[in-house]
């Protein structure tokens, strides 16, 4: 039986090649993901480990707002065995770009660069600032984006928004620090960093020493108020924190790999069904000469195991190549990931890839192998292989109804009962979708025939006799056709779902932006501090190009001991009042956001006590609650005159500007930019720019996900090719008889192509319906007040491409059928 199994492998190499490709693609994707993750994580570890040897002990404050004082640093320096201790400073210090405005959406982070053995800065060009208080270094990504070079003079704002100029003497690699990678970094001497950030103390103290038990000595000196770590513990924590995003990225990729392997399993199942059907007489003859059911079963599993091992090994090589290519691309686009570590196949990756490929292949072959044992010896006397008949039983209907009702119910709970935006609601929709998909999977053979008639109505009339024959053939073996189309259904369902979620998110967020940003331009600081001079608003209000200018002012205060942001407004504002009224709004009154009112436990008519540094405690009556989802007004709003009394002449925090009717947008932007130009930290943004950035992000996300799901589509097309190959084999005599009756080779190829078209469209249509329904459910569970947008054009394109891809998958089987000899095929029967 071993020789027979190996001979079967050699005899059916082409058919097994399609199976091998499915396994290879799935394993390659998973292995490539592991290789990519291992390489990036190794890069993080290398970078952090290089710094770990420089620090023996690190002291950090407990809590996000806590700092380490100068007294703590001096206490550590006085310990026996401490050779050096340095405090690290970190805080906001906005960099001014060549356009005269602050760089980025968030202020650049200022860091202190120390000298000596505790210097952990990775200077990739030039030198560090050393002891020169007029020198600075800049992270290499920001320098490249802003066109700044060594020797240039850069301008940085201090905590009071005053400008300071420094000579750029070096470029800094931010390494594994994700915060610095996001905001950018500008490095100074410790004294300059403290002066620029007005930081009272240190974010971290690094210690070098030779005494045994140094960590315990430092911990005893600083007390329980601080966290003390060894250098290696610090390095481990930094690497772990840096790798969190990488792990989430890896998990996302692995989910796509799992989808690919699910589709591959369906293709493998169909392939071995093909082999069993083709070898019915062979199996029967083996039984006639003494082979047992167990031996037949074992021979099929042996074939699957050999295919799984070989394809998995090739998949590992493919995954290594994909990971290497990805690392090359990431390095070329300066991604904030360590891609310099060489890609390598680790033992864990090899074992995982081989195990996944082997287990999936063998498990998918179990049912076909079991059906092979049912072949009776008398089948060897039959003249040709018989097609399997299908009857929908009562049990199938009961199970399908059970899963359908359960899936619909769980989905309804996630959409209508649970609170939108919470994990529980989205998980409920996912569970409901899985149960519903199982119902569709069970009903697949029942749906194939009516759907083939529906989908094939037009091709049956356009292509004449070949078209009508193709429509009939597509429903002749509903069970196998359903298994084939479900592979394509998975891919189209996910692509449609992602498209619906993306389009609906775009529409919903655009509507929310219109509510929260109901203006043409906004003028504000990067951190929305109250730093916009009032003269800017006065100048803009006099400009005829602008219809309205709204000034928003804010200041910190407390209500009943709780920290709040109190503010006021000047200009035409239409707040979304949910309770009470702001008519006649004046001194002694306050309007609260509904979320803040709930947090404070007050409602309209109640009184609150507002405390400010200037006015002390002031009683205010709550006259209105405003919608917290729109951000026009501050969370605690008082009248303008009252705000002046409570807080004094505070600058504006932001301006909201509308263009006058008929004024070109370009001209209005020039007016706004000119008013803000004298103030580097005052930036102008527009609703159109915000929407544009949001749309670009969604488009990129959709493109990436579509590309990843394309792998599942590709594997499912192999399944269509396999099914058509089986069809060609089983209908050899029928095809020859049709040729003998006058059907040309071209018509025979057209018949098989239309059959593939119908199968592809069935799978795509079912996937489009499922994806549309559960895309709606997902967006309703994800976002409160979500708006549904159905991208009909995209979905139609998915369906059309699936049909075209099905036709392409039929090229080789159709060509093989057309080339077969008529007399030879008839004689073989």
JSON list of N, CA and C in Angstrom, two decimals, residues 617-673:
[
{"chain": "A", "resi": 617, "resn": "UNK", "atom": "N", "xyz": [-14.12, 81.36, 45.28]},
{"chain": "A", "resi": 617, "resn": "UNK", "atom": "CA", "xyz": [-15.26, 80.48, 45.05]},
{"chain": "A", "resi": 617, "resn": "UNK", "atom": "C", "xyz": [-16.47, 81.30, 44.63]},
{"chain": "A", "resi": 618, "resn": "UNK", "atom": "N", "xyz": [-17.08, 80.92, 43.50]},
{"chain": "A", "resi": 618, "resn": "UNK", "atom": "CA", "xyz": [-18.21, 81.65, 42.93]},
{"chain": "A", "resi": 618, "resn": "UNK", "atom": "C", "xyz": [-19.39, 80.69, 42.76]},
{"chain": "A", "resi": 619, "resn": "UNK", "atom": "N", "xyz": [-20.57, 80.99, 43.32]},
{"chain": "A", "resi": 619, "resn": "UNK", "atom": "CA", "xyz": [-21.74, 80.13, 43.10]},
{"chain": "A", "resi": 619, "resn": "UNK", "atom": "C", "xyz": [-22.36, 80.43, 41.73]},
{"chain": "A", "resi": 620, "resn": "UNK", "atom": "N", "xyz": [-22.69, 79.34, 40.99]},
{"chain": "A", "resi": 620, "resn": "UNK", "atom": "CA", "xyz": [-23.29, 79.49, 39.67]},
{"chain": "A", "resi": 620, "resn": "UNK", "atom": "C", "xyz": [-24.50, 78.58, 39.55]},
{"chain": "A", "resi": 621, "resn": "UNK", "atom": "N", "xyz": [-25.51, 79.05, 38.84]},
{"chain": "A", "resi": 621, "resn": "UNK", "atom": "CA", "xyz": [-26.71, 78.26, 38.61]},
{"chain": "A", "resi": 621, "resn": "UNK", "atom": "C", "xyz": [-26.63, 77.58, 37.24]},
{"chain": "A", "resi": 622, "resn": "UNK", "atom": "N", "xyz": [-26.90, 76.28, 37.20]},
{"chain": "A", "resi": 622, "resn": "UNK", "atom": "CA", "xyz": [-26.88, 75.54, 35.94]},
{"chain": "A", "resi": 622, "resn": "UNK", "atom": "C", "xyz": [-28.16, 75.85, 35.18]},
{"chain": "A", "resi": 623, "resn": "UNK", "atom": "N", "xyz": [-28.04, 76.52, 34.03]},
{"chain": "A", "resi": 623, "resn": "UNK", "atom": "CA", "xyz": [-29.23, 76.89, 33.25]},
{"chain": "A", "resi": 623, "resn": "UNK", "atom": "C", "xyz": [-29.38, 76.07, 31.98]},
{"chain": "A", "resi": 624, "resn": "UNK", "atom": "N", "xyz": [-28.33, 75.34, 31.58]},
{"chain": "A", "resi": 624, "resn": "UNK", "atom": "CA", "xyz": [-28.42, 74.56, 30.34]},
{"chain": "A", "resi": 624, "resn": "UNK", "atom": "C", "xyz": [-27.40, 73.43, 30.34]},
{"chain": "A", "resi": 625, "resn": "UNK", "atom": "N", "xyz": [-27.76, 72.34, 29.66]},
{"chain": "A", "resi": 625, "resn": "UNK", "atom": "CA", "xyz": [-26.84, 71.25, 29.37]},
{"chain": "A", "resi": 625, "resn": "UNK", "atom": "C", "xyz": [-26.68, 71.17, 27.86]},
{"chain": "A", "resi": 626, "resn": "UNK", "atom": "N", "xyz": [-25.44, 71.04, 27.40]},
{"chain": "A", "resi": 626, "resn": "UNK", "atom": "CA", "xyz": [-25.18, 70.99, 25.96]},
{"chain": "A", "resi": 626, "resn": "UNK", "atom": "C", "xyz": [-24.65, 69.61, 25.59]},
{"chain": "A", "resi": 627, "resn": "UNK", "atom": "N", "xyz": [-24.84, 69.26, 24.33]},
{"chain": "A", "resi": 627, "resn": "UNK", "atom": "CA", "xyz": [-24.44, 67.95, 23.83]},
{"chain": "A", "resi": 627, "resn": "UNK", "atom": "C", "xyz": [-22.92, 67.80, 23.89]},
{"chain": "A", "resi": 628, "resn": "UNK", "atom": "N", "xyz": [-22.46, 66.75, 24.58]},
{"chain": "A", "resi": 628, "resn": "UNK", "atom": "CA", "xyz": [-21.03, 66.54, 24.73]},
{"chain": "A", "resi": 628, "resn": "UNK", "atom": "C", "xyz": [-20.35, 66.05, 23.47]},
{"chain": "A", "resi": 629, "resn": "UNK", "atom": "N", "xyz": [-21.14, 65.61, 22.44]},
{"chain": "A", "resi": 629, "resn": "UNK", "atom": "CA", "xyz": [-20.52, 65.11, 21.21]},
{"chain": "A", "resi": 629, "resn": "UNK", "atom": "C", "xyz": [-20.09, 66.22, 20.28]},
{"chain": "A", "resi": 630, "resn": "UNK", "atom": "N", "xyz": [-20.50, 67.45, 20.55]},
{"chain": "A", "resi": 630, "resn": "UNK", "atom": "CA", "xyz": [-20.04, 68.56, 19.71]},
{"chain": "A", "resi": 630, "resn": "UNK", "atom": "C", "xyz": [-19.12, 69.43, 20.54]},
{"chain": "A", "resi": 631, "resn": "UNK", "atom": "N", "xyz": [-17.99, 69.78, 19.94]},
{"chain": "A", "resi": 631, "resn": "UNK", "atom": "CA", "xyz": [-16.92, 70.43, 20.72]},
{"chain": "A", "resi": 631, "resn": "UNK", "atom": "C", "xyz": [-16.81, 71.92, 20.53]},
{"chain": "A", "resi": 632, "resn": "UNK", "atom": "N", "xyz": [-17.90, 72.62, 20.23]},
{"chain": "A", "resi": 632, "resn": "UNK", "atom": "CA", "xyz": [-17.82, 74.06, 20.03]},
{"chain": "A", "resi": 632, "resn": "UNK", "atom": "C", "xyz": [-17.54, 74.80, 21.32]},
{"chain": "A", "resi": 633, "resn": "UNK", "atom": "N", "xyz": [-18.28, 74.49, 22.37]},
{"chain": "A", "resi": 633, "resn": "UNK", "atom": "CA", "xyz": [-18.15, 75.20, 23.64]},
{"chain": "A", "resi": 633, "resn": "UNK", "atom": "C", "xyz": [-17.26, 74.42, 24.61]},
{"chain": "A", "resi": 634, "resn": "UNK", "atom": "N", "xyz": [-16.63, 75.13, 25.55]},
{"chain": "A", "resi": 634, "resn": "UNK", "atom": "CA", "xyz": [-15.88, 74.44, 26.61]},
{"chain": "A", "resi": 634, "resn": "UNK", "atom": "C", "xyz": [-16.80, 73.58, 27.45]},
{"chain": "A", "resi": 635, "resn": "UNK", "atom": "N", "xyz": [-16.22, 72.70, 28.26]},
{"chain": "A", "resi": 635, "resn": "UNK", "atom": "CA", "xyz": [-17.05, 71.80, 29.06]},
{"chain": "A", "resi": 635, "resn": "UNK", "atom": "C", "xyz": [-17.84, 72.55, 30.12]},
{"chain": "A", "resi": 636, "resn": "UNK", "atom": "N", "xyz": [-17.27, 73.66, 30.62]},
{"chain": "A", "resi": 636, "resn": "UNK", "atom": "CA", "xyz": [-17.97, 74.53, 31.57]},
{"chain": "A", "resi": 636, "resn": "UNK", "atom": "C", "xyz": [-17.96, 75.93, 30.98]},
{"chain": "A", "resi": 637, "resn": "UNK", "atom": "N", "xyz": [-19.12, 76.43, 30.58]},
{"chain": "A", "resi": 637, "resn": "UNK", "atom": "CA", "xyz": [-19.20, 77.70, 29.87]},
{"chain": "A", "resi": 637, "resn": "UNK", "atom": "C", "xyz": [-19.92, 78.75, 30.71]},
{"chain": "A", "resi": 638, "resn": "UNK", "atom": "N", "xyz": [-19.29, 79.92, 30.83]},
{"chain": "A", "resi": 638, "resn": "UNK", "atom": "CA", "xyz": [-19.91, 81.07, 31.51]},
{"chain": "A", "resi": 638, "resn": "UNK", "atom": "C", "xyz": [-19.96, 82.23, 30.53]},
{"chain": "A", "resi": 639, "resn": "UNK", "atom": "N", "xyz": [-20.69, 83.29, 30.88]},
{"chain": "A", "resi": 639, "resn": "UNK", "atom": "CA", "xyz": [-20.80, 84.46, 30.01]},
{"chain": "A", "resi": 639, "resn": "UNK", "atom": "C", "xyz": [-19.44, 85.17, 29.91]},
{"chain": "A", "resi": 640, "resn": "UNK", "atom": "N", "xyz": [-19.23, 85.92, 28.80]},
{"chain": "A", "resi": 640, "resn": "UNK", "atom": "CA", "xyz": [-17.93, 86.53, 28.54]},
{"chain": "A", "resi": 640, "resn": "UNK", "atom": "C", "xyz": [-17.53, 87.51, 29.64]},
{"chain": "A", "resi": 641, "resn": "UNK", "atom": "N", "xyz": [-18.45, 88.38, 30.05]},
{"chain": "A", "resi": 641, "resn": "UNK", "atom": "CA", "xyz": [-18.11, 89.37, 31.09]},
{"chain": "A", "resi": 641, "resn": "UNK", "atom": "C", "xyz": [-17.78, 88.68, 32.40]},
{"chain": "A", "resi": 642, "resn": "UNK", "atom": "N", "xyz": [-18.53, 87.65, 32.75]},
{"chain": "A", "resi": 642, "resn": "UNK", "atom": "CA", "xyz": [-18.26, 86.92, 33.98]},
{"chain": "A", "resi": 642, "resn": "UNK", "atom": "C", "xyz": [-16.90, 86.22, 33.91]},
{"chain": "A", "resi": 643, "resn": "UNK", "atom": "N", "xyz": [-16.54, 85.69, 32.74]},
{"chain": "A", "resi": 643, "resn": "UNK", "atom": "CA", "xyz": [-15.24, 85.02, 32.58]},
{"chain": "A", "resi": 643, "resn": "UNK", "atom": "C", "xyz": [-14.10, 86.00, 32.83]},
{"chain": "A", "resi": 644, "resn": "UNK", "atom": "N", "xyz": [-14.25, 87.24, 32.33]},
{"chain": "A", "resi": 644, "resn": "UNK", "atom": "CA", "xyz": [-13.22, 88.25, 32.56]},
{"chain": "A", "resi": 644, "resn": "UNK", "atom": "C", "xyz": [-13.06, 88.52, 34.05]},
{"chain": "A", "resi": 645, "resn": "UNK", "atom": "N", "xyz": [-14.16, 88.54, 34.78]},
{"chain": "A", "resi": 645, "resn": "UNK", "atom": "CA", "xyz": [-14.10, 88.78, 36.22]},
{"chain": "A", "resi": 645, "resn": "UNK", "atom": "C", "xyz": [-13.42, 87.63, 36.95]},
{"chain": "A", "resi": 646, "resn": "UNK", "atom": "N", "xyz": [-13.73, 86.39, 36.53]},
{"chain": "A", "resi": 646, "resn": "UNK", "atom": "CA", "xyz": [-13.21, 85.22, 37.22]},
{"chain": "A", "resi": 646, "resn": "UNK", "atom": "C", "xyz": [-11.74, 84.93, 36.91]},
{"chain": "A", "resi": 647, "resn": "UNK", "atom": "N", "xyz": [-11.32, 85.20, 35.63]},
{"chain": "A", "resi": 647, "resn": "UNK", "atom": "CA", "xyz": [-9.99, 84.76, 35.19]},
{"chain": "A", "resi": 647, "resn": "UNK", "atom": "C", "xyz": [-9.11, 85.89, 34.66]},
{"chain": "A", "resi": 648, "resn": "UNK", "atom": "N", "xyz": [-9.67, 87.08, 34.41]},
{"chain": "A", "resi": 648, "resn": "UNK", "atom": "CA", "xyz": [-8.88, 88.16, 33.86]},
{"chain": "A", "resi": 648, "resn": "UNK", "atom": "C", "xyz": [-8.82, 88.10, 32.34]},
{"chain": "A", "resi": 649, "resn": "UNK", "atom": "N", "xyz": [-7.89, 88.88, 31.76]},
{"chain": "A", "resi": 649, "resn": "UNK", "atom": "CA", "xyz": [-7.78, 89.00, 30.29]},
{"chain": "A", "resi": 649, "resn": "UNK", "atom": "C", "xyz": [-6.99, 87.83, 29.73]},
{"chain": "A", "resi": 650, "resn": "UNK", "atom": "N", "xyz": [-7.64, 86.68, 29.62]},
{"chain": "A", "resi": 650, "resn": "UNK", "atom": "CA", "xyz": [-6.99, 85.47, 29.11]},
{"chain": "A", "resi": 650, "resn": "UNK", "atom": "C", "xyz": [-6.99, 85.51, 27.57]},
{"chain": "A", "resi": 651, "resn": "UNK", "atom": "N", "xyz": [-5.87, 85.14, 26.91]},
{"chain": "A", "resi": 651, "resn": "UNK", "atom": "CA", "xyz": [-5.86, 85.07, 25.44]},
{"chain": "A", "resi": 651, "resn": "UNK", "atom": "C", "xyz": [-6.85, 84.01, 24.95]},
{"chain": "A", "resi": 652, "resn": "UNK", "atom": "N", "xyz": [-7.12, 84.05, 23.65]},
{"chain": "A", "resi": 652, "resn": "UNK", "atom": "CA", "xyz": [-8.03, 83.07, 23.07]},
{"chain": "A", "resi": 652, "resn": "UNK", "atom": "C", "xyz": [-7.34, 81.70, 23.00]},
{"chain": "A", "resi": 653, "resn": "UNK", "atom": "N", "xyz": [-8.15, 80.64, 23.18]},
{"chain": "A", "resi": 653, "resn": "UNK", "atom": "CA", "xyz": [-7.63, 79.28, 23.02]},
{"chain": "A", "resi": 653, "resn": "UNK", "atom": "C", "xyz": [-7.76, 78.82, 21.57]},
{"chain": "A", "resi": 654, "resn": "UNK", "atom": "N", "xyz": [-8.83, 79.25, 20.90]},
{"chain": "A", "resi": 654, "resn": "UNK", "atom": "CA", "xyz": [-8.99, 78.93, 19.48]},
{"chain": "A", "resi": 654, "resn": "UNK", "atom": "C", "xyz": [-9.99, 79.88, 18.85]},
{"chain": "A", "resi": 655, "resn": "UNK", "atom": "N", "xyz": [-9.89, 80.01, 17.55]},
{"chain": "A", "resi": 655, "resn": "UNK", "atom": "CA", "xyz": [-10.81, 80.82, 16.75]},
{"chain": "A", "resi": 655, "resn": "UNK", "atom": "C", "xyz": [-11.48, 79.92, 15.73]},
{"chain": "A", "resi": 656, "resn": "UNK", "atom": "N", "xyz": [-12.76, 80.15, 15.51]},
{"chain": "A", "resi": 656, "resn": "UNK", "atom": "CA", "xyz": [-13.50, 79.39, 14.50]},
{"chain": "A", "resi": 656, "resn": "UNK", "atom": "C", "xyz": [-14.06, 80.39, 13.49]},
{"chain": "A", "resi": 657, "resn": "UNK", "atom": "N", "xyz": [-13.73, 80.15, 12.22]},
{"chain": "A", "resi": 657, "resn": "UNK", "atom": "CA", "xyz": [-13.93, 81.17, 11.19]},
{"chain": "A", "resi": 657, "resn": "UNK", "atom": "C", "xyz": [-14.78, 80.61, 10.06]},
{"chain": "A", "resi": 658, "resn": "UNK", "atom": "N", "xyz": [-15.72, 81.42, 9.58]},
{"chain": "A", "resi": 658, "resn": "UNK", "atom": "CA", "xyz": [-16.51, 81.09, 8.40]},
{"chain": "A", "resi": 658, "resn": "UNK", "atom": "C", "xyz": [-16.20, 82.08, 7.29]},
{"chain": "A", "resi": 659, "resn": "UNK", "atom": "N", "xyz": [-16.15, 81.56, 6.06]},
{"chain": "A", "resi": 659, "resn": "UNK", "atom": "CA", "xyz": [-15.88, 82.40, 4.89]},
{"chain": "A", "resi": 659, "resn": "UNK", "atom": "C", "xyz": [-17.18, 83.07, 4.46]},
{"chain": "A", "resi": 660, "resn": "UNK", "atom": "N", "xyz": [-17.08, 84.32, 4.00]},
{"chain": "A", "resi": 660, "resn": "UNK", "atom": "CA", "xyz": [-18.24, 85.03, 3.48]},
{"chain": "A", "resi": 660, "resn": "UNK", "atom": "C", "xyz": [-18.66, 84.42, 2.14]},
{"chain": "A", "resi": 661, "resn": "UNK", "atom": "N", "xyz": [-19.95, 84.53, 1.84]},
{"chain": "A", "resi": 661, "resn": "UNK", "atom": "CA", "xyz": [-20.47, 83.96, 0.60]},
{"chain": "A", "resi": 661, "resn": "UNK", "atom": "C", "xyz": [-19.78, 84.60, -0.61]},
{"chain": "A", "resi": 662, "resn": "UNK", "atom": "N", "xyz": [-19.43, 83.76, -1.58]},
{"chain": "A", "resi": 662, "resn": "UNK", "atom": "CA", "xyz": [-18.85, 84.24, -2.82]},
{"chain": "A", "resi": 662, "resn": "UNK", "atom": "C", "xyz": [-17.36, 84.49, -2.79]},
{"chain": "A", "resi": 663, "resn": "UNK", "atom": "N", "xyz": [-16.73, 84.35, -1.62]},
{"chain": "A", "resi": 663, "resn": "UNK", "atom": "CA", "xyz": [-15.29, 84.60, -1.52]},
{"chain": "A", "resi": 663, "resn": "UNK", "atom": "C", "xyz": [-14.53, 83.32, -1.86]},
{"chain": "A", "resi": 664, "resn": "UNK", "atom": "N", "xyz": [-13.56, 83.37, -2.77]},
{"chain": "A", "resi": 664, "resn": "UNK", "atom": "CA", "xyz": [-12.77, 82.17, -3.06]},
{"chain": "A", "resi": 664, "resn": "UNK", "atom": "C", "xyz": [-12.03, 81.67, -1.82]},
{"chain": "A", "resi": 665, "resn": "UNK", "atom": "N", "xyz": [-12.00, 80.35, -1.67]},
{"chain": "A", "resi": 665, "resn": "UNK", "atom": "CA", "xyz": [-11.38, 79.74, -0.49]},
{"chain": "A", "resi": 665, "resn": "UNK", "atom": "C", "xyz": [-9.89, 80.12, -0.39]},
{"chain": "A", "resi": 666, "resn": "UNK", "atom": "N", "xyz": [-9.23, 80.20, -1.55]},
{"chain": "A", "resi": 666, "resn": "UNK", "atom": "CA", "xyz": [-7.80, 80.53, -1.53]},
{"chain": "A", "resi": 666, "resn": "UNK", "atom": "C", "xyz": [-7.57, 81.93, -0.97]},
{"chain": "A", "resi": 667, "resn": "UNK", "atom": "N", "xyz": [-8.42, 82.88, -1.35]},
{"chain": "A", "resi": 667, "resn": "UNK", "atom": "CA", "xyz": [-8.28, 84.26, -0.87]},
{"chain": "A", "resi": 667, "resn": "UNK", "atom": "C", "xyz": [-8.53, 84.33, 0.64]},
{"chain": "A", "resi": 668, "resn": "UNK", "atom": "N", "xyz": [-9.58, 83.61, 1.12]},
{"chain": "A", "resi": 668, "resn": "UNK", "atom": "CA", "xyz": [-9.88, 83.61, 2.55]},
{"chain": "A", "resi": 668, "resn": "UNK", "atom": "C", "xyz": [-8.73, 83.00, 3.35]},
{"chain": "A", "resi": 669, "resn": "UNK", "atom": "N", "xyz": [-8.13, 81.96, 2.81]},
{"chain": "A", "resi": 669, "resn": "UNK", "atom": "CA", "xyz": [-7.01, 81.32, 3.51]},
{"chain": "A", "resi": 669, "resn": "UNK", "atom": "C", "xyz": [-5.83, 82.28, 3.62]},
{"chain": "A", "resi": 670, "resn": "UNK", "atom": "N", "xyz": [-5.58, 83.07, 2.58]},
{"chain": "A", "resi": 670, "resn": "UNK", "atom": "CA", "xyz": [-4.50, 84.05, 2.64]},
{"chain": "A", "resi": 670, "resn": "UNK", "atom": "C", "xyz": [-4.72, 85.06, 3.75]},
{"chain": "A", "resi": 671, "resn": "UNK", "atom": "N", "xyz": [-5.97, 85.49, 3.93]},
{"chain": "A", "resi": 671, "resn": "UNK", "atom": "CA", "xyz": [-6.29, 86.46, 4.97]},
{"chain": "A", "resi": 671, "resn": "UNK", "atom": "C", "xyz": [-6.04, 85.86, 6.35]},
{"chain": "A", "resi": 672, "resn": "UNK", "atom": "N", "xyz": [-6.49, 84.62, 6.57]},
{"chain": "A", "resi": 672, "resn": "UNK", "atom": "CA", "xyz": [-6.32, 83.98, 7.87]},
{"chain": "A", "resi": 672, "resn": "UNK", "atom": "C", "xyz": [-4.85, 83.71, 8.15]},
{"chain": "A", "resi": 673, "resn": "UNK", "atom": "N", "xyz": [-4.11, 83.23, 7.14]},
{"chain": "A", "resi": 673, "resn": "UNK", "atom": "CA", "xyz": [-2.68, 82.97, 7.32]},
{"chain": "A", "resi": 673, "resn": "UNK", "atom": "C", "xyz": [-1.91, 84.24, 7.65]}
]
